[in-house]
Amino acid sequence: MRWEGGVVVNIYDIAELAGVSIATVSRVLNDSPNVAEGTKLRVRRIMGENGYIPSGFSRGLGLNAMKTIGLICPDAADDYMAKAVACLERSLRNCGYDCLLCCSGYGYEDCQIAVSALVRHRVDALVLIGSVYADDDPDSERVNYIREAAAQTPVFMLNGYVRGDNICCAVCDDYDASLAAVTEMIASGRRKILFLADIDTVSTNLKRKGCRAALAKAGLELCGDISVGLANQINQTRDHLLELPDLDVNGIFAANDALAAGALKYAKARGLSVPEDLCVIGYNNSELSVCCDPELSTIDSREQRLCQIIVDFIKLRLGGKQVGGKVVAKGYLIRHGTTDF
């Protein structure tokens, strides 16, 4: 990457040495048919002589495309989001795309800032991971910043839905999966069921509604609807439950596996037998589900399938096809040792 005198070579240097524009250099990098073969050979020779290594920006200058996808999630430490980022990055890299990752946090203004920042980086597409970027009201003005971003670059949403042009969404049917799982819990004899959540998102609300609907069909109500207000804090969840001396439940449906793991720690501290005294179901089929003892029954939210749908959407859209709307995957219960049905 060095030129005479130890100066770092960039696309402008290559263009000057070859006597062409930087757009032409970029077209050569992308093997564009719109550049004469003689010019291609000259530019490539100069690149080789000077050890030039192109960046994604250099490749994109002549094509108005960076071959770069922006990934945005609230928190990469979250198990679900970390797994999604890894899956998307690997698949997109195999398709020839680089990825830029931005962790927005959960605040509304922070989400707006993150989306705007990646749009300014001229990424070829944005992928928003998680339902924090969605809204229960599909016409809500709170998600206008996503629609505005979609006017400049295609937007793809993993487990979130916003109605708008140039927006493609892939979601798990959280309501139906929760309804089915809690219905089975009730049929097994559990009548005192607690819903356990952390951060309030559209996905969490759908799980809560599914849980309540199952209970309503059986003529029951939730014995508790607890939001611990902590993201994936297992021991804090245990401690929060232990601070409730009058808690009398025989079933816990948790919005994610970390919360469910905290519930299992609570059961152990209270001397409760699982699943005989307390039935527990988590969500997302994460690695945590097999780290517990007994292993955790959990809902598979089809994360890898949703990631593949998003990648397929991106390939179609950036290949010139018009895609949009929403694809819904059906979640299902994986039965391990914390349930007996």
Short mmCIF file of N, CA, C and O in Angstrom, two decimals, residues 16 81 155-156 169 174 194 250 274 278 324 327 341:
data_model
loop_
_atom_site.label_atom_id
_atom_site.label_comp_id
_atom_site.label_asym_id
_atom_site.label_seq_id
_atom_site.Cartn_x
_atom_site.Cartn_y
_atom_site.Cartn_z
N GLU A 16 -4.27 9.44 -10.49
CA GLU A 16 -3.29 10.41 -11.01
C GLU A 16 -2.20 9.70 -11.79
O GLU A 16 -1.80 10.14 -12.89
N MET A 81 -29.58 -10.86 19.62
CA MET A 81 -29.04 -9.93 18.64
C MET A 81 -27.63 -10.31 18.21
O MET A 81 -27.26 -10.17 17.04
N VAL A 155 -34.46 -0.81 3.26
CA VAL A 155 -34.45 -1.14 4.69
C VAL A 155 -35.05 -2.54 4.88
O VAL A 155 -36.12 -2.84 4.33
N PHE A 156 -34.36 -3.35 5.66
CA PHE A 156 -34.80 -4.71 5.96
C PHE A 156 -34.89 -4.85 7.48
O PHE A 156 -33.96 -4.45 8.19
N CYS A 169 -39.70 -6.94 5.67
CA CYS A 169 -39.68 -7.40 7.07
C CYS A 169 -39.82 -8.92 7.14
O CYS A 169 -40.57 -9.52 6.37
N ASP A 174 -44.90 -14.12 17.15
CA ASP A 174 -44.74 -14.22 18.60
C ASP A 174 -46.07 -14.44 19.31
O ASP A 174 -46.12 -15.17 20.31
N LEU A 194 -47.40 -16.85 35.58
CA LEU A 194 -46.77 -15.53 35.62
C LEU A 194 -46.13 -15.24 34.28
O LEU A 194 -45.47 -16.11 33.69
N ASN A 250 -47.45 -21.59 39.62
CA ASN A 250 -46.92 -22.91 39.26
C ASN A 250 -46.51 -22.97 37.78
O ASN A 250 -46.23 -24.04 37.26
N VAL A 274 -38.62 -28.46 39.72
CA VAL A 274 -38.98 -28.13 38.34
C VAL A 274 -38.92 -29.40 37.50
O VAL A 274 -37.93 -30.13 37.52
N LEU A 278 -43.01 -26.09 39.63
CA LEU A 278 -42.98 -24.89 38.79
C LEU A 278 -42.58 -25.26 37.37
O LEU A 278 -41.50 -25.79 37.13
N GLY A 324 -40.77 -6.32 -1.09
CA GLY A 324 -41.31 -5.54 0.02
C GLY A 324 -42.30 -6.35 0.81
O GLY A 324 -42.54 -7.53 0.53
N VAL A 327 -42.76 -11.19 5.70
CA VAL A 327 -42.80 -12.65 5.74
C VAL A 327 -42.88 -13.06 7.20
O VAL A 327 -42.12 -12.57 8.04
N PHE A 341 -45.09 -31.81 29.69
CA PHE A 341 -46.19 -32.12 28.75
C PHE A 341 -45.64 -32.19 27.34
O PHE A 341 -44.55 -31.71 27.06
#
